[in-house]
Short mmCIF file of C-alpha atoms in Angstrom, two decimals:
data_model
loop_
_atom_site.label_atom_id
_atom_site.label_comp_id
_atom_site.label_asym_id
_atom_site.label_seq_id
_atom_site.Cartn_x
_atom_site.Cartn_y
_atom_site.Cartn_z
CA MET A 8 90.90 82.21 124.36
CA ILE A 9 94.55 82.90 123.89
CA ARG A 10 96.46 86.13 122.72
CA GLU A 11 100.18 85.79 122.43
CA LEU A 12 102.92 87.07 120.33
CA ALA A 13 105.47 84.72 118.88
CA LEU A 14 108.72 85.64 117.54
CA ALA A 15 111.37 83.16 115.86
CA PHE A 16 114.89 82.72 114.79
CA GLN A 17 116.36 80.30 112.27
CA LEU A 18 118.93 78.02 113.81
CA GLY A 19 121.57 75.68 112.87
CA PRO A 20 122.80 72.34 114.69
CA ALA A 21 125.45 74.34 116.53
CA GLU A 22 123.26 76.85 117.80
CA ALA A 23 120.77 74.15 118.78
CA ALA A 24 123.24 72.41 120.91
CA THR A 25 124.06 75.40 122.66
CA LEU A 26 120.46 76.07 123.52
CA ARG A 27 119.98 72.89 125.12
CA GLY A 28 122.08 74.01 127.81
CA ALA A 29 121.67 76.52 130.57
CA ALA A 30 124.47 78.72 129.59
CA PRO A 31 122.66 80.85 127.20
CA TRP A 32 120.25 81.77 129.79
CA ARG A 33 122.74 82.75 132.31
CA GLY A 34 121.62 86.14 133.79
CA LEU A 35 117.75 85.19 133.36
CA GLY A 36 115.39 83.45 135.50
CA ALA A 37 115.22 80.27 133.75
CA GLY A 38 112.80 77.44 134.71
CA ARG A 39 113.79 73.77 134.36
CA ALA A 40 113.78 72.44 130.45
CA THR A 41 110.88 70.02 129.49
CA THR A 42 111.13 68.10 126.47
CA ARG A 43 108.33 66.57 124.39
CA THR A 44 107.97 64.84 121.04
CA VAL A 45 104.69 65.92 119.14
CA THR A 46 103.09 65.35 115.67
CA LEU A 47 101.41 68.52 114.21
CA THR A 48 98.65 68.01 111.41
CA TRP A 49 97.43 70.97 110.02
CA PHE A 50 93.83 70.92 108.46
CA ASP A 51 92.16 72.89 105.86
CA THR A 52 89.22 73.06 103.40
CA PRO A 53 89.46 71.96 99.78
CA ASP A 54 89.88 75.44 98.42
CA GLN A 55 92.13 76.57 101.16
CA ALA A 56 89.83 79.14 102.82
CA LEU A 57 91.26 78.83 106.12
CA ARG A 58 94.56 79.81 104.73
CA ASP A 59 92.86 82.82 102.66
CA ARG A 60 91.41 84.02 106.05
CA TYR A 61 94.71 83.88 107.98
CA ILE A 62 93.56 81.00 110.07
CA SER A 63 95.42 77.98 111.00
CA LEU A 64 93.83 74.66 112.39
CA CYS A 65 95.96 71.97 113.67
CA VAL A 66 95.97 68.85 115.63
CA GLU A 67 98.61 68.04 118.15
CA ALA A 68 99.31 64.72 119.09
CA ALA A 69 101.75 63.52 122.06
CA GLY A 70 101.35 59.96 122.97
CA THR A 71 97.51 59.18 123.36
CA ARG A 72 96.68 62.62 123.72
CA ARG A 73 95.31 65.00 121.05
CA ARG A 74 94.50 68.66 121.15
CA GLU A 75 93.22 71.03 118.47
CA ARG A 76 94.11 74.50 118.12
CA VAL A 77 92.44 77.28 115.90
CA GLU A 78 94.46 80.21 115.62
CA MET A 79 93.87 83.58 113.93
CA VAL A 80 97.12 85.28 112.74
CA GLY A 81 96.81 89.04 113.02
CA LEU A 82 98.96 91.86 111.68
CA ARG A 83 103.01 91.51 112.41
CA LEU A 84 104.14 93.39 115.36
CA ALA A 85 107.19 94.19 113.39
CA ALA A 86 109.19 90.89 113.96
CA ALA A 87 106.53 89.10 115.81
CA ALA A 88 103.20 87.74 114.81
CA GLU A 89 100.29 87.97 116.71
CA HIS A 90 97.98 85.18 117.43
CA LEU A 91 94.48 84.78 118.74
CA ALA A 92 93.65 81.29 119.37
CA TRP A 93 91.37 78.49 120.68
CA GLU A 94 92.37 75.40 121.93
CA ALA A 95 90.87 72.25 123.66
CA PRO A 96 91.31 68.44 123.73
CA LEU A 97 90.29 66.77 120.61
CA ARG A 98 87.57 64.34 121.72
CA SER A 99 86.33 63.52 118.04
CA GLU A 100 88.26 61.60 115.12
CA ALA A 101 89.08 64.63 113.55
CA PRO A 102 88.41 68.38 113.97
CA THR A 103 85.43 70.15 113.01
CA LEU A 104 85.21 74.34 112.75
CA ALA A 105 81.91 73.91 114.54
CA THR A 106 83.58 73.13 117.77
CA PRO A 107 85.11 76.79 118.97
CA ARG A 108 82.68 78.63 121.10
CA ASP A 109 84.50 81.70 121.59
CA GLU A 110 82.35 84.60 119.92
CA ARG A 111 85.31 86.44 118.47
CA LEU A 112 86.87 83.63 116.63
CA ARG A 113 83.60 82.27 115.56
CA SER A 114 83.14 85.60 113.68
CA TYR A 115 86.19 84.71 111.45
CA LEU A 116 84.88 81.14 110.90
CA ASP A 117 81.44 82.60 109.72
CA GLY A 118 80.21 80.42 106.92
CA LEU A 119 82.83 77.54 107.20
CA GLU A 120 81.28 75.90 110.21
CA GLU A 121 79.78 72.68 108.02
CA ALA A 122 82.96 73.04 105.66
CA PRO A 123 84.79 69.72 105.15
CA LEU A 124 88.32 69.43 106.40
CA ALA A 125 91.11 67.15 105.14
CA PRO A 126 94.94 66.98 106.46
CA VAL A 127 97.31 69.17 104.36
CA TYR A 128 100.72 69.18 106.25
CA ARG A 129 102.41 66.95 108.84
CA ALA A 130 105.33 67.65 111.10
CA GLU A 131 107.08 65.62 113.63
CA ILE A 132 108.60 68.25 116.25
CA LYS A 133 110.59 67.59 119.48
CA ARG A 134 110.08 70.73 121.81
CA THR A 135 112.39 71.89 124.44
CA SER A 136 110.82 74.57 126.53
CA ARG A 137 112.18 76.89 129.37
CA ARG A 138 109.86 79.70 131.15
CA LEU A 139 112.37 82.81 131.02
CA SER A 140 112.01 85.84 133.13
CA THR A 141 114.10 89.13 133.26
CA ALA A 142 114.79 91.78 135.90
CA ASP A 143 111.79 93.86 134.66
CA GLY A 144 109.24 91.04 135.25
CA THR A 145 108.83 90.07 131.74
CA ILE A 146 107.84 86.17 131.14
CA VAL A 147 108.89 84.68 128.00
CA ASP A 148 108.61 80.91 126.70
CA ALA A 149 111.47 80.09 124.81
CA ILE A 150 110.86 76.93 122.49
CA LEU A 151 113.52 75.07 120.76
CA GLU A 152 111.62 73.32 117.86
CA GLU A 153 113.81 70.55 116.05
CA GLY A 154 112.45 67.93 113.64
CA GLY A 155 111.29 67.50 110.26
CA ILE A 156 108.14 68.62 108.19
CA VAL A 157 106.80 65.43 106.08
CA ALA A 158 106.71 66.44 102.51
CA GLN A 159 107.19 64.78 99.23
CA GLY A 160 107.58 61.32 101.05
CA SER A 161 110.54 62.43 103.34
CA PRO A 162 111.00 64.75 106.51
CA ARG A 163 112.60 68.21 105.71
CA GLU A 164 114.81 69.47 108.59
CA VAL A 165 113.61 72.28 110.79
CA CYS A 166 115.25 74.08 113.65
CA ARG A 167 113.92 76.99 115.08
CA LEU A 168 114.09 79.18 118.62
CA VAL A 169 110.65 80.49 119.21
CA LEU A 170 109.94 83.35 121.80
CA ARG A 171 106.25 83.50 123.20
CA ALA A 172 104.74 86.12 125.32
CA ALA A 173 101.59 87.71 126.27
CA PRO A 174 100.80 90.99 124.51
CA GLU A 175 101.51 93.18 127.77
CA MET A 176 105.07 91.62 127.86
CA ALA A 177 105.41 92.94 124.18
CA SER A 178 108.38 95.40 124.96
CA GLY A 179 110.33 93.06 127.21
CA LEU A 180 109.87 90.36 124.57
CA PHE A 181 111.44 92.54 121.87
CA ALA A 182 114.19 93.44 124.48
CA LEU A 183 115.21 89.78 124.89
CA ALA A 184 114.96 88.88 121.14
CA ARG A 185 117.45 92.12 120.34
CA HIS A 186 119.90 90.52 122.84
CA ILE A 187 119.73 87.07 121.21
CA ALA A 188 120.04 88.87 117.68
CA VAL A 189 123.21 90.39 118.94
CA GLU A 190 124.76 88.22 120.76
CA TRP A 191 124.34 84.96 118.99
CA LYS A 192 123.89 86.61 115.40
CA LEU A 193 120.82 84.46 114.64
CA PRO A 194 118.63 85.21 111.57
CA LEU A 195 115.04 85.90 112.00
CA ALA A 196 112.55 83.54 110.83
CA THR A 197 109.48 85.40 109.16
CA ARG A 198 107.24 82.39 107.88
CA SER A 199 105.50 80.15 110.40
CA LEU A 200 105.98 76.54 110.79
CA ALA A 201 102.73 75.67 108.80
CA ASP A 202 103.73 78.04 106.10
CA ARG A 203 106.95 76.66 105.77
CA ALA A 204 105.05 73.15 105.50
CA ARG A 205 103.07 74.29 102.88
CA ASP A 206 105.86 75.48 100.60
CA LEU A 207 107.58 71.83 101.21
CA VAL A 208 104.43 70.08 100.54
CA ALA A 209 103.81 71.94 97.18
CA ASN A 210 107.53 71.70 96.44
CA GLN A 211 107.96 75.58 95.99
CA PRO A 212 109.70 78.35 97.42
CA PRO A 213 108.01 80.69 99.56
CA GLY A 214 105.69 82.69 97.68
CA TRP A 215 105.06 86.44 97.61
CA THR A 216 102.09 88.34 99.18
CA ARG A 217 100.12 91.67 98.65
CA ARG A 218 99.30 93.95 101.54
CA ARG A 219 96.27 93.05 103.95
CA PRO A 220 93.46 95.66 103.43
CA SER A 221 93.58 98.61 105.84
CA ASP A 222 91.55 98.32 108.94
CA LEU A 223 91.26 101.90 109.63
CA GLY A 224 88.06 103.12 111.20
CA PRO A 225 86.53 106.69 111.61
CA ASP A 226 86.69 106.40 115.47
CA SER A 227 90.70 106.02 115.14
CA THR A 228 92.66 108.81 116.61
CA VAL A 229 95.76 109.90 114.64
CA GLU A 230 98.08 107.90 116.89
CA GLN A 231 96.25 104.69 116.36
CA ALA A 232 96.43 105.43 112.69
CA MET A 233 100.03 105.80 112.74
CA ALA A 234 100.79 102.69 114.75
CA SER A 235 98.51 100.68 112.60
CA MET A 236 100.27 101.91 109.31
CA VAL A 237 103.48 101.33 110.54
CA ARG A 238 102.26 97.80 111.52
CA GLN A 239 100.75 97.02 108.29
CA GLY A 240 103.84 98.37 106.33
CA PHE A 241 106.07 95.79 108.26
CA ASP A 242 103.53 93.12 107.84
CA HIS A 243 103.65 93.64 104.32
CA ILE A 244 107.35 94.06 104.26
CA LEU A 245 108.22 90.73 106.41
CA ALA A 246 105.69 88.69 104.51
CA ASN A 247 107.79 88.67 101.42
CA GLN A 248 111.29 88.67 103.10
CA ALA A 249 111.52 85.01 102.60
CA SER A 250 110.49 85.01 99.11
CA VAL A 251 113.28 87.28 98.36
CA LEU A 252 115.59 85.27 100.24
CA GLU A 253 114.80 81.70 98.84
CA SER A 254 112.98 82.49 95.52
CA ASP A 255 113.99 84.12 92.33
CA ASP A 256 110.52 85.43 91.76
CA PRO A 257 110.72 89.09 91.14
CA GLU A 258 107.54 89.77 92.61
CA GLY A 259 108.90 89.24 96.14
CA ILE A 260 111.60 91.91 95.79
CA HIS A 261 108.70 94.07 94.35
CA GLN A 262 106.24 93.49 96.97
CA MET A 263 109.07 93.96 99.55
CA ARG A 264 110.16 97.26 98.26
CA VAL A 265 106.61 98.35 97.84
CA GLY A 266 105.98 97.66 101.62
CA LEU A 267 108.98 99.73 102.34
CA ARG A 268 107.91 102.77 100.21
CA ARG A 269 104.37 102.67 101.68
CA THR A 270 105.58 102.41 105.30
CA ARG A 271 108.23 105.56 104.65
CA SER A 272 105.17 107.50 102.94
CA ALA A 273 102.85 106.69 106.01
CA LEU A 274 105.70 107.91 108.29
CA ARG A 275 106.02 111.16 106.26
CA LEU A 276 101.86 111.91 106.96
CA PHE A 277 102.85 112.14 110.69
CA ARG A 278 106.39 113.70 110.73
CA LYS A 279 105.27 116.73 112.34
CA LEU A 280 103.68 114.57 115.14
CA LEU A 281 106.85 112.32 115.78
CA PRO A 282 110.13 113.50 117.77
CA ALA A 283 112.37 114.49 115.00
CA ALA A 284 115.28 111.99 115.94
CA GLN A 285 112.75 109.15 115.81
CA TYR A 286 111.33 110.01 112.25
CA ASP A 287 114.95 110.67 111.01
CA TRP A 288 115.99 107.19 112.37
CA LEU A 289 113.01 105.01 110.98
CA THR A 290 112.92 106.92 107.60
CA ALA A 291 116.99 106.57 107.33
CA GLU A 292 116.91 102.84 107.95
CA ILE A 293 113.87 102.11 105.66
CA LYS A 294 115.61 104.28 102.97
CA TRP A 295 118.65 102.15 103.32
CA ALA A 296 116.59 98.99 102.86
CA THR A 297 114.83 100.15 100.02
CA ALA A 298 118.17 101.31 98.28
CA GLN A 299 119.50 97.86 98.77
CA LEU A 300 116.59 96.20 96.79
CA GLY A 301 116.44 98.91 94.25
CA PRO A 302 119.15 97.63 91.87
CA ALA A 303 117.77 94.05 92.00
CA ARG A 304 114.39 95.51 91.23
CA ASP A 305 115.49 97.76 88.32
CA MET A 306 117.36 94.74 86.46
CA ASP A 307 114.24 92.33 87.08
CA VAL A 308 112.21 95.30 85.33
CA PHE A 309 114.77 95.83 82.86
CA GLU A 310 114.89 92.16 81.46
CA ASP A 311 111.20 91.33 81.70
CA GLU A 312 109.34 94.39 81.02
CA LEU A 313 111.95 96.00 78.50
CA VAL A 314 114.15 93.64 77.17
CA ALA A 315 111.64 90.81 76.55
CA PRO A 316 109.19 92.77 74.64
CA ALA A 317 111.92 94.32 72.38
CA VAL A 318 113.43 91.19 71.60
CA ALA A 319 110.03 89.86 70.87
CA GLY A 320 109.29 92.88 68.59
CA ALA A 321 112.81 93.03 66.86
CA GLY A 322 113.12 89.53 66.37
CA ASP A 323 115.86 87.14 67.73
CA HIS A 324 118.80 89.53 66.74
CA ALA A 325 122.25 88.03 67.36
CA ALA A 326 123.24 90.86 68.94
CA PHE A 327 120.74 90.16 71.90
CA LYS A 328 122.71 87.20 72.85
CA ALA A 329 125.79 89.23 73.93
CA LEU A 330 123.83 91.53 76.36
CA ALA A 331 121.67 88.73 77.68
CA GLY A 332 124.62 87.02 79.17
CA ARG A 333 125.58 90.44 80.80
CA ILE A 334 121.89 90.87 82.16
CA ARG A 335 121.93 87.31 83.46
CA ALA A 336 125.17 87.91 85.56
CA GLU A 337 124.23 91.57 86.63
CA ARG A 338 120.76 90.31 87.86
CA THR A 339 122.41 87.31 89.77
CA ARG A 340 124.86 89.76 91.27
CA ARG A 341 122.14 92.40 92.32
CA ARG A 342 120.05 89.88 93.89
CA ARG A 343 122.68 88.44 96.00
CA ALA A 344 123.57 91.77 97.23
CA ALA A 345 119.73 92.32 98.10
CA ARG A 346 119.83 89.15 100.30
CA ARG A 347 122.96 90.26 102.00
CA ALA A 348 121.41 93.20 103.22
CA LEU A 349 118.36 91.05 104.76
CA GLU A 350 120.50 88.70 106.26
CA SER A 351 122.71 91.66 107.78
CA ALA A 352 122.68 92.51 111.63
CA ARG A 353 121.70 96.30 110.49
CA TRP A 354 118.30 94.90 108.99
CA ARG A 355 117.49 92.23 111.78
CA ILE A 356 118.25 94.42 114.73
CA PHE A 357 116.30 97.28 112.97
CA VAL A 358 113.07 95.33 112.76
CA LEU A 359 113.56 94.21 116.24
CA GLU A 360 113.88 97.71 117.21
CA VAL A 361 110.86 98.71 115.32
CA GLY A 362 108.84 96.26 117.32
CA GLY A 363 110.23 97.93 120.63
CA TRP A 364 109.50 101.47 119.37
CA LEU A 365 105.75 100.45 118.65
CA THR A 366 105.04 98.43 121.70
CA GLY A 367 106.86 100.81 123.96
CA GLN A 368 105.14 103.76 122.11
CA ALA A 369 108.36 105.44 122.23
CA TRP A 370 106.96 108.75 120.86
CA ARG A 371 105.03 109.37 123.86
CA VAL A 372 108.25 108.63 125.98
CA ALA A 373 110.15 111.07 124.05
CA TRP A 374 107.28 113.85 124.01
CA GLY A 375 106.56 113.51 127.63
CA PRO A 376 104.14 115.98 128.88
CA ASP A 377 104.48 117.73 125.40
CA LEU A 378 102.57 115.28 123.38
CA PRO A 379 100.74 117.12 120.69
CA ASP A 380 97.12 117.22 121.07
CA LYS A 381 96.78 116.17 117.46
CA LEU A 382 97.81 112.69 118.16
CA LEU A 383 94.85 112.15 120.22
CA SER A 384 92.36 113.92 117.70
CA PRO A 385 90.03 111.85 115.34
CA ILE A 386 92.06 111.01 112.07
CA GLY A 387 89.37 112.24 109.55
CA ASP A 388 90.65 115.93 109.51
CA LEU A 389 94.38 114.81 109.00
CA ALA A 390 93.40 112.48 106.33
CA ALA A 391 91.45 114.92 104.29
CA ARG A 392 94.34 117.59 104.69
CA GLN A 393 96.63 115.19 103.37
CA LEU A 394 94.74 113.86 100.54
CA ALA A 395 94.00 117.80 99.49
CA ARG A 396 97.81 118.61 99.62
CA ARG A 397 98.82 115.75 97.42
CA HIS A 398 96.09 116.26 95.28
CA ARG A 399 96.91 119.99 94.71
CA GLN A 400 100.77 118.95 93.94
CA ILE A 401 99.46 116.72 91.33
CA HIS A 402 97.24 119.45 89.59
CA ARG A 403 99.83 122.04 89.95
CA ASP A 404 102.42 119.98 87.78
CA GLY A 405 100.00 118.30 85.91
CA ARG A 406 98.50 121.37 84.34
CA ARG A 407 101.78 122.31 82.97
CA PHE A 408 102.95 118.62 81.93
CA HIS A 409 104.27 119.80 78.61
CA GLU A 410 106.70 122.28 80.37
CA LEU A 411 108.21 120.06 82.77
CA THR A 412 111.73 118.77 82.70
CA PRO A 413 112.76 114.93 83.20
CA GLU A 414 113.48 115.81 86.98
CA GLU A 415 109.95 117.25 87.50
CA ARG A 416 108.30 114.40 85.46
CA HIS A 417 110.25 112.26 88.04
CA GLN A 418 108.85 114.40 91.02
CA LEU A 419 105.58 114.20 89.31
CA ARG A 420 105.64 110.40 89.45
CA ILE A 421 106.60 110.36 93.03
CA ASP A 422 103.91 112.70 94.04
CA VAL A 423 101.05 110.12 92.42
CA LYS A 424 102.87 107.45 94.44
CA LYS A 425 102.36 109.36 97.54
CA LEU A 426 98.83 110.19 96.58
CA ARG A 427 98.14 106.39 95.98
CA TYR A 428 99.60 105.34 99.16
CA ALA A 429 97.74 107.88 101.13
CA LEU A 430 94.50 106.79 99.56
CA ASP A 431 95.53 103.08 100.50
CA PHE A 432 95.68 104.38 103.82
CA PHE A 433 92.82 106.42 104.49
CA GLY A 434 90.22 104.78 101.71
CA PRO A 435 88.50 102.76 104.52
CA LEU A 436 87.19 106.32 105.94
CA TYR A 437 85.23 107.13 102.84
CA ALA A 438 82.52 105.43 100.55
CA GLU A 439 84.39 102.53 98.73
CA ARG A 440 82.52 103.58 95.35
CA ARG A 441 84.05 107.21 95.44
CA VAL A 442 87.41 105.99 96.38
CA THR A 443 87.63 103.10 93.58
CA ARG A 444 86.35 105.83 91.13
CA TYR A 445 89.15 108.22 91.86
CA LEU A 446 91.81 105.47 91.98
CA GLU A 447 90.70 104.36 88.62
CA ARG A 448 91.58 107.78 87.23
CA LEU A 449 94.86 107.92 89.24
CA ALA A 450 95.92 104.44 87.93
CA GLY A 451 96.68 105.63 84.33
CA LEU A 452 98.91 108.42 85.57
CA GLN A 453 100.86 106.01 87.72
CA ASP A 454 101.09 103.34 84.83
CA GLY A 455 102.31 105.80 82.19
CA LEU A 456 104.95 107.80 84.28
CA GLY A 457 106.15 104.48 85.64
CA TYR A 458 106.84 103.42 82.19
CA LEU A 459 108.68 106.52 81.05
CA ASN A 460 110.81 106.20 84.04
CA ASP A 461 111.69 102.44 83.50
CA VAL A 462 112.75 103.50 79.94
CA THR A 463 114.99 106.46 81.38
CA VAL A 464 116.52 103.67 83.86
CA ALA A 465 116.93 101.53 81.19
CA ARG A 466 119.39 103.85 79.09
CA ARG A 467 121.66 104.03 82.41
CA LEU A 468 121.42 99.99 82.86
CA ILE A 469 122.59 99.71 79.25
CA ASP A 470 125.50 102.02 79.78
CA GLY A 471 126.73 100.01 82.81
CA LEU A 472 126.07 97.00 81.24
CA CYS A 473 128.03 97.72 78.03
CA ALA A 474 131.09 99.65 79.93
CA GLY A 475 132.67 96.21 80.97
CA CYS A 476 132.60 95.05 77.40
CA LYS A 477 135.48 94.84 74.84
CA GLY A 478 135.95 94.16 71.25
CA GLU A 479 133.26 92.51 69.27
CA THR A 480 131.31 92.00 72.50
CA LEU A 481 131.14 95.79 72.95
CA VAL A 482 129.96 96.25 69.60
CA ARG A 483 127.03 93.78 69.94
CA CYS A 484 126.00 94.99 73.35
CA LEU A 485 125.86 98.64 72.16
CA LEU A 486 123.80 97.22 69.01
CA ALA A 487 121.57 95.37 71.30
CA GLY A 488 121.03 98.45 73.51
CA GLY A 489 120.44 100.85 70.84
CA LEU A 490 117.52 98.35 69.35
CA ILE A 491 115.86 98.21 72.82
CA LEU A 492 115.80 101.63 73.29
CA GLY A 493 114.58 102.20 69.75
CA TRP A 494 111.95 99.78 69.96
CA HIS A 495 110.76 101.62 73.31
CA ALA A 496 111.13 105.13 71.61
CA HIS A 497 108.31 104.39 69.75
CA GLY A 498 106.13 103.13 72.70
CA ALA A 499 107.23 105.93 74.76
CA VAL A 500 105.82 108.43 72.20
CA ALA A 501 102.60 106.54 72.22
CA ARG A 502 102.51 106.39 76.04
CA GLU A 503 103.22 109.99 76.26
CA ASP A 504 100.03 110.78 74.36
CA GLN A 505 97.87 108.47 76.48
CA LEU A 506 99.33 110.08 79.52
CA LYS A 507 98.24 113.36 78.56
CA ALA A 508 94.64 111.83 77.89
CA ASP A 509 94.90 110.38 81.42
CA LEU A 510 96.00 113.75 82.89
CA ALA A 511 93.06 115.47 81.54
CA VAL A 512 90.73 112.87 82.98
CA PHE A 513 92.36 113.02 86.40
CA LEU A 514 92.31 117.03 86.28
CA ARG A 515 88.45 116.57 86.02
CA ALA A 516 88.40 114.41 89.01
CA LYS A 517 86.33 115.87 91.96
CA PRO A 518 87.98 115.52 95.71
CA PHE A 519 85.73 113.47 97.63
CA TRP A 520 87.21 113.75 101.12
CA ASN A 521 85.57 117.02 102.11
CA SER A 522 82.09 116.19 100.96
#
């Protein structure tokens, strides 16, 4: 069984030419470069059951030799992907899921041993490999991959630098990756070669994805839970980065922002157990990234969820056409700004530093002998306290909802989200039926408060969109804005009535975490 971490950078032709030489590796122990050309063919079941289980089955052919590799892709360790793999010479005409004998891997394949397999993607890749060693003893395989993925009848170019290392070399791997990111200014490649091939074969841009379910267990310590939550957060964030950069699907930005907010919320749960400087650094960078995506997300929601139903309800009024042009231009501008942030050195280096922070357990280094005992205690007590505190906050404000100012309602919405995220984190510690019932009572609050907030944001967006207009265009934009807000004013009254009913239901919900 092979366990390794893989971290990739996207390259252009100039960087690839440089990397073929020895100069980039000067100062490192670098073995002789070896080059070989391989054909990679990925297989899956007709219903793509392997992909859905985060499993890859690939046959690698070099000359007359063929090897099969079954790989389970675990949670990202920030920018790196963790792989658990089994590989062996392929002795039959085609791979079969009944072949691997490793007990752990077979547990992931349960029920699929006899499933039919068919080739789904293929790539022709030239690999130039060097084994690197650093002064601290870290061993990393640097692999330059050049070639093409066969899609739609013709190859699509691939050029990447992949760094592979054993998990125990993780800290050194991230240090080397940070050096490369700073010195060569290379963008991270957050999609695997198989994922890239799947998109090209389907002739579609990278898709978005939801978070993976929490794997928290009752035997987890507070420290283990904290590290796991941060890893899950960055797995969700980076799984959607390619969608934001290469697709106009608004769900990619939405999911990436959700991942950022979840991660910040997770860190807040452990604030008193983290060194202050580390907590401030992590949350400040996450807050910055969230803010870079926020304007684009606001405009997506405005056009798709507020303008579109208002236009459908009010009819194709001529005034909407003037505002529509402004919306399209502003939406494009904001999406470009979000992409620039994700392509920036600040974001790239932060993601790599989070990997080093996790693998080096930097909080332990900073605390030294003063490591809080609570970090080593079972997670259950902290989970119950945090859930109870957030539950009380919503009860306190929910009972006087009719008295809340707009600012206080906004804070109530934030508190509801914090409780929702905490339930996502800690839910596996409790009976699924009771967690589900509680979440159902919370969902109405989240939807209702979210809608009212969207309408509030819409007023600000309309003012901004109309501010750059003059003459007849200004008149039409203001009229269109008034029609949109007027249409939603009626909906907001009905939603507020429903929200009060949902609050009454939630206020009767009994906490389940102490029973």
